[in-house]
XYZ file of C-alpha atoms in Angstrom:
664
model
C 125.628 60.161 56.514
C 128.963 60.972 54.892
C 129.037 60.040 51.190
C 131.881 57.562 51.657
C 130.178 55.947 54.635
C 126.806 55.902 52.862
C 128.365 54.135 49.917
C 129.980 51.593 52.176
C 126.733 50.953 54.054
C 124.927 50.398 50.767
C 127.457 47.904 49.534
C 127.532 46.074 52.849
C 123.753 45.931 52.823
C 123.624 44.448 49.334
C 126.581 42.077 49.066
C 128.379 41.817 52.433
C 131.578 43.750 51.792
C 134.870 42.162 52.755
C 137.109 43.690 55.415
C 139.747 44.505 52.843
C 137.274 46.509 50.771
C 135.992 48.160 53.947
C 139.345 49.810 54.470
C 139.000 51.777 51.246
C 139.138 55.508 51.908
C 136.507 56.710 49.444
C 133.476 54.899 48.089
C 130.757 56.672 46.111
C 127.087 56.501 46.981
C 125.413 53.434 45.566
C 121.904 52.919 44.231
C 121.756 50.029 46.665
C 120.913 52.561 49.381
C 117.557 53.214 47.760
C 116.999 49.539 47.138
C 117.635 48.836 50.784
C 115.564 51.746 51.987
C 112.610 51.513 49.642
C 112.339 47.794 49.009
C 109.576 45.746 50.595
C 110.255 44.073 53.917
C 110.130 40.686 52.194
C 113.356 41.582 50.378
C 115.231 42.203 53.638
C 117.918 39.682 54.553
C 117.273 37.548 57.601
C 118.587 38.921 60.885
C 121.110 36.159 61.524
C 124.503 35.923 63.157
C 126.126 35.283 59.791
C 124.507 38.219 58.039
C 125.194 40.548 60.965
C 128.827 39.450 60.815
C 129.041 40.384 57.142
C 127.309 43.692 57.797
C 129.334 44.866 60.793
C 132.654 43.346 59.664
C 132.321 45.328 56.471
C 131.254 48.534 58.180
C 133.037 48.877 61.506
C 136.746 48.657 60.501
C 136.215 51.309 57.843
C 134.201 53.485 60.215
C 136.926 53.358 62.884
C 139.585 54.244 60.335
C 137.550 57.042 58.760
C 136.548 58.647 62.065
C 139.955 58.216 63.756
C 138.600 55.959 66.519
C 140.723 53.415 68.346
C 138.068 50.801 69.061
C 134.420 49.953 69.296
C 132.019 47.180 70.165
C 128.642 45.973 68.911
C 126.059 43.606 70.375
C 122.681 42.593 68.939
C 120.100 40.604 70.916
C 116.891 38.987 69.676
C 114.211 36.848 71.282
C 116.006 36.697 74.612
C 119.409 35.664 73.252
C 122.638 37.284 72.110
C 122.520 37.033 68.326
C 125.790 38.793 67.509
C 128.575 40.532 69.393
C 132.054 41.556 68.368
C 134.797 43.994 69.273
C 136.659 46.041 66.687
C 139.941 47.913 66.842
C 141.966 48.313 70.012
C 141.286 48.810 73.688
C 144.917 49.861 74.167
C 146.851 51.232 71.220
C 150.226 51.020 72.943
C 149.944 47.285 73.638
C 147.733 46.582 70.598
C 145.194 44.928 72.877
C 142.095 44.156 70.799
C 138.612 45.061 71.989
C 136.736 42.113 73.469
C 132.950 42.241 73.729
C 133.171 39.947 76.796
C 136.050 41.468 78.733
C 136.700 45.054 77.581
C 134.986 47.701 79.701
C 133.527 50.798 78.044
C 131.900 53.864 79.611
C 128.300 54.090 78.321
C 127.870 57.611 79.734
C 124.248 58.664 80.037
C 123.041 55.234 78.955
C 123.797 54.532 82.632
C 120.622 56.478 83.440
C 118.546 53.494 82.325
C 119.848 51.577 85.346
C 118.911 54.456 87.647
C 115.411 54.563 86.170
C 115.123 50.779 86.497
C 116.031 51.100 90.175
C 113.344 53.756 90.619
C 110.742 51.451 89.086
C 111.801 48.582 91.344
C 111.090 50.733 94.383
C 107.819 51.936 92.861
C 106.828 48.263 92.569
C 107.623 47.771 96.234
C 105.542 50.779 97.262
C 108.573 52.633 98.626
C 108.300 55.333 95.968
C 105.457 56.958 94.058
C 105.854 58.421 90.591
C 103.510 61.310 91.382
C 104.489 62.301 94.908
C 106.456 65.470 95.728
C 110.124 64.446 95.641
C 110.736 66.589 98.722
C 109.016 63.813 100.694
C 112.035 61.625 99.933
C 114.809 64.187 100.445
C 116.754 65.660 103.348
C 116.892 69.057 101.639
C 114.213 71.148 99.956
C 113.566 71.872 96.287
C 111.370 74.956 95.908
C 108.044 74.420 94.163
C 107.171 76.264 90.955
C 104.264 78.517 91.944
C 103.027 75.832 94.294
C 103.673 72.941 91.872
C 106.160 70.361 93.175
C 108.435 68.076 91.173
C 107.619 64.372 90.891
C 109.634 61.307 89.940
C 107.565 61.028 86.753
C 108.828 64.468 85.739
C 112.400 63.556 86.614
C 112.106 60.441 84.431
C 110.756 62.464 81.485
C 113.206 65.353 81.993
C 110.316 67.794 82.450
C 111.125 68.963 85.988
C 111.996 72.412 84.604
C 115.636 72.550 85.747
C 118.114 74.651 83.846
C 121.210 72.775 82.712
C 124.233 72.653 85.019
C 127.661 71.328 84.041
C 129.947 72.622 86.793
C 131.451 69.683 88.642
C 130.000 67.151 86.199
C 133.475 65.688 85.604
C 135.481 66.339 88.785
C 139.245 66.238 88.757
C 139.684 63.882 91.715
C 137.755 61.008 93.358
C 137.747 62.992 96.605
C 135.431 65.481 94.871
C 132.776 62.778 94.346
C 129.906 63.106 96.794
C 126.326 62.630 95.585
C 124.634 64.328 98.530
C 126.988 67.309 98.481
C 126.706 67.675 94.716
C 122.907 67.776 94.796
C 122.773 70.295 97.620
C 125.487 72.565 96.215
C 124.426 72.426 92.556
C 120.637 72.824 92.867
C 119.642 74.367 89.507
C 117.273 77.241 89.003
C 113.821 76.249 87.747
C 113.191 77.920 84.393
C 110.080 75.977 83.299
C 106.917 74.800 85.059
C 107.010 71.070 85.867
C 105.671 68.688 83.239
C 105.526 71.244 80.410
C 108.902 71.544 78.647
C 111.458 68.785 78.118
C 114.974 69.881 79.067
C 117.455 67.047 79.574
C 118.922 67.129 83.077
C 121.834 65.200 84.554
C 120.962 66.797 87.876
C 117.444 65.364 87.705
C 118.766 61.834 87.253
C 121.257 62.372 90.068
C 118.364 63.447 92.254
C 116.460 60.262 91.378
C 119.519 58.180 92.240
C 119.770 59.896 95.603
C 116.095 59.130 96.239
C 116.808 55.468 95.436
C 119.640 55.595 97.964
C 117.469 57.086 100.692
C 114.381 54.955 100.039
C 116.351 51.703 99.935
C 118.756 52.516 102.749
C 121.681 51.423 100.543
C 124.373 53.532 98.837
C 123.384 54.053 95.227
C 126.209 52.053 93.612
C 125.645 49.206 96.072
C 121.915 49.157 95.347
C 122.520 48.890 91.582
C 125.092 46.145 92.187
C 122.835 44.009 94.375
C 119.458 44.539 92.731
C 120.263 44.827 89.016
C 123.829 43.846 88.126
C 124.128 40.686 90.236
C 120.694 39.270 89.350
C 121.462 39.775 85.644
C 124.934 38.276 85.964
C 126.571 41.520 84.888
C 129.838 40.668 86.615
C 131.890 43.073 84.494
C 129.803 46.170 85.304
C 129.960 48.745 88.069
C 129.106 52.317 89.042
C 132.168 52.466 91.314
C 134.658 55.287 90.699
C 137.544 54.638 90.475
C 137.152 51.080 89.257
C 137.522 48.112 91.632
C 140.948 46.401 91.350
C 139.427 43.333 89.681
C 137.938 45.396 86.835
C 140.512 48.153 86.390
C 142.836 46.086 84.123
C 139.909 45.378 81.796
C 139.043 49.040 81.197
C 139.541 50.254 77.641
C 141.753 53.283 77.308
C 139.957 56.413 76.167
C 141.358 58.576 73.370
C 140.624 61.917 71.804
C 141.791 60.481 68.496
C 143.362 57.182 67.598
C 145.990 58.939 65.495
C 147.510 60.737 68.492
C 147.699 57.478 70.447
C 147.602 59.251 73.815
C 145.351 57.561 76.384
C 143.446 59.964 78.601
C 142.803 59.559 82.343
C 139.776 57.635 83.602
C 136.828 60.040 83.533
C 134.987 60.697 86.781
C 131.277 61.508 86.587
C 129.252 63.386 89.207
C 126.421 62.811 89.927
C 127.174 59.079 89.407
C 123.550 58.008 88.731
C 123.608 60.171 85.603
C 126.502 58.476 83.831
C 129.190 56.764 85.903
C 128.777 53.162 84.774
C 131.540 51.012 83.305
C 130.448 47.856 81.479
C 131.016 45.393 78.648
C 128.935 44.744 75.568
C 128.019 41.270 76.793
C 126.771 42.671 80.078
C 124.716 45.315 78.283
C 123.154 42.526 76.230
C 121.791 41.000 79.451
C 120.200 44.306 80.447
C 118.631 44.737 77.003
C 117.229 41.212 77.116
C 115.682 41.846 80.534
C 114.031 45.030 79.254
C 112.737 43.242 76.152
C 111.597 40.111 78.029
C 109.220 41.754 80.515
C 111.935 42.245 83.129
C 113.268 38.677 83.006
C 116.738 37.372 82.175
C 117.154 33.655 82.739
C 115.871 32.944 86.218
C 116.164 36.573 87.320
C 113.150 38.906 87.353
C 114.316 42.481 87.965
C 110.930 44.079 87.105
C 107.404 42.768 86.846
C 105.890 42.652 83.329
C 103.302 45.329 84.150
C 106.066 47.620 85.394
C 108.076 47.105 82.206
C 105.030 47.891 80.084
C 104.491 51.083 82.077
C 108.168 51.993 81.748
C 107.911 51.529 77.962
C 104.743 53.624 77.558
C 104.656 57.255 76.473
C 104.505 59.752 79.336
C 105.323 62.998 77.538
C 105.400 64.285 73.971
C 106.445 67.813 72.961
C 103.911 67.864 70.118
C 101.093 65.601 68.903
C 102.424 62.707 66.854
C 106.062 63.469 67.686
C 108.367 61.235 69.746
C 108.811 62.033 73.401
C 109.655 60.182 76.587
C 108.574 56.950 78.168
C 109.748 56.487 81.753
C 113.480 57.084 81.348
C 113.709 55.854 77.755
C 113.209 58.300 74.930
C 111.317 57.359 71.791
C 113.089 57.049 68.445
C 110.455 55.388 66.245
C 111.591 54.811 62.661
C 110.832 52.571 59.678
C 107.369 51.932 61.076
C 108.801 50.414 64.274
C 108.250 51.326 67.901
C 111.783 51.998 69.168
C 113.032 53.319 72.498
C 116.589 53.937 73.584
C 119.199 56.171 75.118
C 122.560 57.519 74.032
C 125.512 58.222 76.278
C 128.589 60.407 75.921
C 131.553 61.221 78.070
C 134.361 63.293 76.600
C 136.001 60.109 75.301
C 133.423 57.294 75.168
C 130.286 57.400 73.004
C 127.460 54.874 73.065
C 123.943 54.119 71.853
C 121.332 51.638 73.060
C 118.236 50.908 70.961
C 115.317 48.562 71.736
C 113.047 47.582 68.836
C 110.054 46.674 70.957
C 107.927 45.207 68.163
C 110.747 42.944 66.969
C 112.234 41.910 70.342
C 115.592 43.203 69.097
C 118.201 45.266 70.907
C 121.339 46.984 69.600
C 124.173 48.464 71.641
C 127.179 50.329 70.216
C 130.094 51.923 72.019
C 133.313 53.650 70.942
C 136.392 54.573 72.976
C 137.435 57.774 71.165
C 136.006 61.221 70.510
C 137.117 60.827 66.897
C 137.557 63.248 64.053
C 135.114 66.183 64.347
C 135.513 67.048 60.661
C 134.000 63.653 59.835
C 130.953 64.478 61.919
C 132.120 62.851 65.154
C 130.699 59.708 66.669
C 127.166 61.117 66.796
C 126.993 61.100 62.995
C 128.663 57.692 62.895
C 126.305 56.093 65.420
C 123.250 57.516 63.695
C 124.514 56.275 60.324
C 125.120 52.761 61.649
C 121.727 52.562 63.368
C 119.826 53.827 60.339
C 121.750 51.455 58.060
C 120.880 48.589 60.425
C 117.184 49.490 60.260
C 117.198 50.000 56.495
C 118.879 46.652 55.946
C 116.831 44.417 58.210
C 113.555 46.352 58.512
C 113.268 48.396 55.296
C 110.226 50.505 54.511
C 109.523 52.840 51.588
C 110.291 56.495 51.986
C 107.134 58.482 52.754
C 105.395 59.887 49.699
C 105.757 63.653 49.695
C 102.234 65.048 49.979
C 101.353 68.322 48.248
C 102.071 71.338 50.426
C 98.975 72.962 51.939
C 97.825 76.321 50.602
C 99.086 77.950 53.798
C 102.683 76.793 53.196
C 104.169 80.192 52.321
C 102.335 82.007 55.105
C 103.255 79.329 57.650
C 106.895 79.386 56.584
C 107.014 83.134 57.149
C 105.293 82.679 60.494
C 107.810 80.174 61.854
C 110.939 81.847 60.461
C 113.234 83.296 63.095
C 115.758 82.428 65.781
C 115.402 79.677 68.392
C 117.345 78.454 71.407
C 117.407 75.056 73.065
C 115.391 74.385 76.201
C 118.415 72.544 77.565
C 120.320 75.612 78.641
C 121.645 77.569 81.593
C 120.116 81.016 82.048
C 121.876 81.857 85.299
C 125.421 82.240 84.018
C 125.483 81.230 80.348
C 123.118 83.614 78.570
C 125.884 84.890 76.300
C 126.742 81.339 75.266
C 123.043 80.624 74.684
C 123.024 83.573 72.293
C 126.013 82.221 70.394
C 124.391 78.790 70.006
C 120.998 79.860 68.642
C 119.515 78.218 65.535
C 117.928 79.973 62.578
C 114.800 78.820 60.753
C 114.754 80.393 57.289
C 111.790 80.419 54.905
C 112.248 80.061 51.156
C 109.983 81.579 48.537
C 108.493 78.160 47.777
C 107.413 77.697 51.406
C 110.179 75.256 52.350
C 112.338 75.695 55.436
C 115.967 75.294 56.386
C 117.298 75.135 59.932
C 120.938 76.089 60.333
C 123.428 75.240 61.522
C 121.819 72.237 63.166
C 119.751 70.324 60.617
C 122.316 69.847 57.870
C 123.619 67.045 55.702
C 127.181 65.783 55.885
C 128.372 68.342 53.360
C 127.222 71.066 55.735
C 124.287 72.050 53.530
C 120.998 72.662 55.357
C 118.313 70.031 54.881
C 115.116 71.270 53.275
C 111.736 70.776 54.930
C 108.357 70.910 53.184
C 105.066 71.476 54.992
C 102.741 68.443 54.930
C 100.117 69.792 57.362
C 99.729 73.111 59.189
C 103.031 73.738 61.063
C 104.161 70.144 60.388
C 107.084 69.511 58.051
C 108.888 66.540 56.537
C 112.452 66.319 55.304
C 112.492 66.450 51.508
C 113.547 63.020 50.218
C 113.928 61.782 53.759
C 112.154 60.348 56.788
C 112.602 62.961 59.484
C 109.889 65.334 60.642
C 109.737 68.815 62.115
C 106.798 70.206 64.072
C 106.103 73.709 65.389
C 103.956 74.332 68.452
C 101.944 77.544 68.811
C 100.171 79.060 71.804
C 96.441 79.826 72.010
C 96.995 83.106 70.150
C 98.845 81.412 67.303
C 102.314 82.639 68.303
C 105.071 80.071 67.782
C 106.470 78.762 71.065
C 108.969 76.125 69.937
C 109.770 73.380 67.447
C 110.735 69.750 67.836
C 112.161 67.231 65.374
C 112.811 63.527 64.888
C 116.280 64.391 63.550
C 117.641 64.337 67.104
C 116.579 62.584 70.294
C 113.598 64.341 71.936
C 115.616 65.507 74.946
C 114.955 69.200 74.282
C 112.822 71.567 72.233
C 113.855 74.775 70.480
C 112.132 77.889 71.787
C 111.408 81.120 69.925
C 113.666 84.060 70.737
C 112.512 87.676 70.472
C 114.050 89.682 67.650
C 115.958 91.998 69.998
C 117.637 89.073 71.770
C 118.235 86.968 68.684
C 121.620 86.142 67.264
C 120.581 87.712 63.961
C 120.062 91.079 65.641
C 122.242 91.149 68.733
C 125.470 89.867 67.196
C 125.560 92.259 64.188
C 124.713 95.231 66.416
C 127.267 94.178 69.036
C 129.851 93.643 66.300
C 129.119 97.050 64.771
C 129.296 98.684 68.197
C 132.633 97.034 68.926
C 133.908 98.187 65.538
C 132.898 101.767 66.396
C 134.723 101.442 69.719
C 137.803 100.003 68.051
C 137.827 102.748 65.426
C 137.486 105.390 68.152
C 140.312 103.880 70.178
C 142.545 103.650 67.099
C 141.775 107.267 66.192
C 142.444 108.315 69.782
C 145.798 106.543 69.795
C 146.763 107.865 66.386
C 145.790 111.391 67.412
C 147.885 111.171 70.584
C 150.873 109.988 68.560
C 150.471 112.749 65.983
C 150.196 115.480 68.615
C 153.241 114.118 70.396
C 155.166 113.823 67.135
C 154.303 117.339 65.967
C 154.330 118.806 69.487
C 150.764 119.998 69.064
C 148.013 120.301 71.615
C 144.298 119.605 71.499
C 142.511 122.788 72.403
C 139.568 121.847 74.614
C 137.771 123.297 77.569
C 139.007 121.670 80.797
C 135.622 120.051 81.468
C 135.465 118.665 77.942
C 139.077 117.445 78.125
C 138.310 115.484 81.307
C 135.088 113.963 79.985
C 136.834 113.067 76.729
C 139.547 111.176 78.631
C 136.959 109.294 80.689
C 134.987 108.595 77.520
C 137.973 107.029 75.796
C 138.845 104.980 78.883
C 135.195 103.916 79.045
C 135.294 102.793 75.422
C 138.461 100.839 76.201
C 136.874 99.033 79.158
C 133.800 98.154 77.088
C 135.941 96.777 74.301
C 138.185 94.782 76.631
C 135.231 93.376 78.591
C 133.320 92.121 75.550
C 136.497 90.818 73.949
C 137.335 89.028 77.194
C 133.989 87.206 77.134
C 134.520 86.166 73.527
C 137.990 84.848 74.345
C 136.613 82.935 77.331
C 133.889 81.445 75.145
C 136.421 80.311 72.577
C 138.639 78.827 75.264
C 135.723 76.913 76.766
C 134.895 75.612 73.301
C 138.338 74.047 72.964
C 138.736 73.164 76.666
C 135.281 72.146 77.985
C 136.811 70.971 81.269
C 136.813 74.664 82.240
C 133.071 74.200 82.688
C 132.967 70.538 83.662
C 135.468 71.013 86.482
C 134.383 74.563 87.349
C 137.735 76.229 86.690
C 136.055 78.861 84.497
C 134.414 80.399 87.591
C 137.316 82.694 88.652
C 137.644 84.039 85.107
C 133.913 84.681 84.914
C 133.987 86.490 88.255
C 136.848 88.692 87.042
C 134.900 89.532 83.910
C 131.794 90.294 85.985
C 133.830 92.832 87.988
C 135.257 94.295 84.818
C 131.725 94.419 83.413
C 130.672 96.808 86.203
C 133.591 99.044 85.278
C 132.546 98.767 81.625
C 129.013 99.931 82.476
C 130.505 102.946 84.227
C 132.601 103.437 81.118
C 129.471 103.403 78.950
C 128.026 106.118 81.186
C 131.208 108.162 80.760
C 130.916 107.858 76.960
C 127.305 109.089 77.039
C 128.106 111.998 79.364
C 130.933 113.115 77.103
C 128.625 113.042 74.077
C 126.180 115.247 75.998
C 129.038 117.593 76.926
C 130.115 117.769 73.285
C 126.703 119.174 72.378
C 126.176 121.184 75.541
C 129.491 123.008 75.589
C 129.355 123.590 71.850
C 133.095 123.949 71.226
C 133.468 121.034 68.808
C 132.667 120.761 65.131
C 129.447 119.124 63.928
C 131.444 116.184 62.565
C 133.052 115.590 65.954
C 129.760 115.922 67.824
C 128.074 113.453 65.493
C 131.001 111.065 65.982
C 130.687 111.338 69.750
C 126.956 110.679 69.458
C 127.577 107.570 67.356
C 130.075 106.362 69.965
C 127.523 107.010 72.720
C 124.899 104.970 70.873
C 127.379 102.114 70.525
C 128.213 102.332 74.235
C 124.527 102.376 75.176
C 123.863 99.277 73.099
C 126.821 97.415 74.587
C 125.703 98.419 78.068
C 122.267 96.953 77.290
C 123.987 93.870 75.887
C 126.013 93.408 79.083
C 122.921 93.662 81.276
C 120.558 91.541 79.161
C 123.009 88.703 78.558
C 124.074 88.511 82.187
C 127.643 89.732 81.907
C 127.392 91.392 85.328
C 125.211 88.736 86.986
C 128.017 87.589 89.313
C 126.558 84.110 88.942
C 128.851 81.126 88.508
C 126.093 78.530 88.858
C 126.733 76.841 85.542
């Protein structure tokens, strides 16, 4: 949590800060944070409408201002009733329309998946679907089995089907591009893990489940959700329809990149719709939370039977013993001694969180209508800070006592140190980008760990982790945990942490393919190429200027020319990929709408030429030694260039830069 925000949260938690004070731009950390966090539960204020009003009215206006967000909404439910709900900021900056928790529509993004999973469980109740049957039995197209092992709905609901991640077409440019059946058939991902073994969050998997709901029920997906979940719950301001129905369109909040630029962005289209296309209000989301907390009942409506709800809220998968995993559709986020399940949701513009405190019959939903200021940590940091402050205020528990490190701490730290990549990735077309996004686990001399750049505090400094049991770590002076999983031979396979939602694990990368090895060697090789090309150009200019000639055998002259052109193609190809990666980083719609595909194809073609260029560089180095007409210094230089070309050729092949695959 940012220091200013942490200070504000502490003051709100202890005295109920006024709105005027909340708009201060810098508040120091307060000892009240520790009092709130470590004090006994008996000291916690009562969870009442009045106290929630003081808490959120003090926090939210400041948070919106600090993070450059136009508007947000909060709703808290308890014991089957709405306890508190309020909108903050603006739904439309141009007209200064305030956010209304009853009437302003937000896009909850992937929180929409909970409705898809609820629909699946309704049909399981009716015997139309089975959680453990091959999903191909419900489809009109075929998903290949993994070595004879099919995918089941249970694996779709726990994101363990083994699909690689796909983003192409996730946010189409036009409503005419929306077609669930076509999307699923055209975008079938490669299976990179055996089913049921590795969690790897998949929008495609949820889309597939929604399509199965459509086929098993005989109703279009959006219509099924409308008739069997939204209408029974009285969620009259919610829909999966895209674009919005005329009656709801005027109520939709504008979406902004930042409040300060004041420019509303177009309505975001999501494909596949079951994975994130919902539009809703806070009040409507309260009804859904109540139904989930009240054994499937809201008022007179019963959308699920109690036994089904209990099954849906029971653990189905965990990446490591004692670590949070997945229930059926909900992921676990236990904290402060409470059993908590939930789901976040993000579009490019809207950002939401839903949390159910099962032991307390409490639900919390937050949503914001702007991407916000990334230098402030973005809405992910903000939402996590608000949720943790909420828990520490109303359900405080002492920080865990730091146990002495086991005798194996130093050896274990050395064992787990290295580079890791996320299981939620695309190996078909994005291996280079996977390389660039790897995480490094570093071991200190005292046996503690740091994980950068991911597990860091708000100042950008890596958090420190101390071993509390073999391969199990706890954040120093904090609550979060980190656990490493080894195979039968003791080799580290991956790690998982409570610091983020358990939607992925982080898998060990071999030294040769790690960012710590590949990037320095690729950078050095490119530097050698650049130096060679600069020397080549300078030499050509000097010979032209002084009207001199380079005395070489004809065969060596030809191979030298091809070598230099080969070095140029290698340099341009790798530079082109880096430029494309940077462009995608600032314009993610290149992936989401698929417009990066032509550029990738062009680079694939150029990559083939670059490989031929690498061969030309190597052949010239051989000629330099074989023909023996060059000095030792020149021959050694040509050999160094050949080694650089060989490495870059390996790099191009290993990281898929000639795969001709645009299935991203």
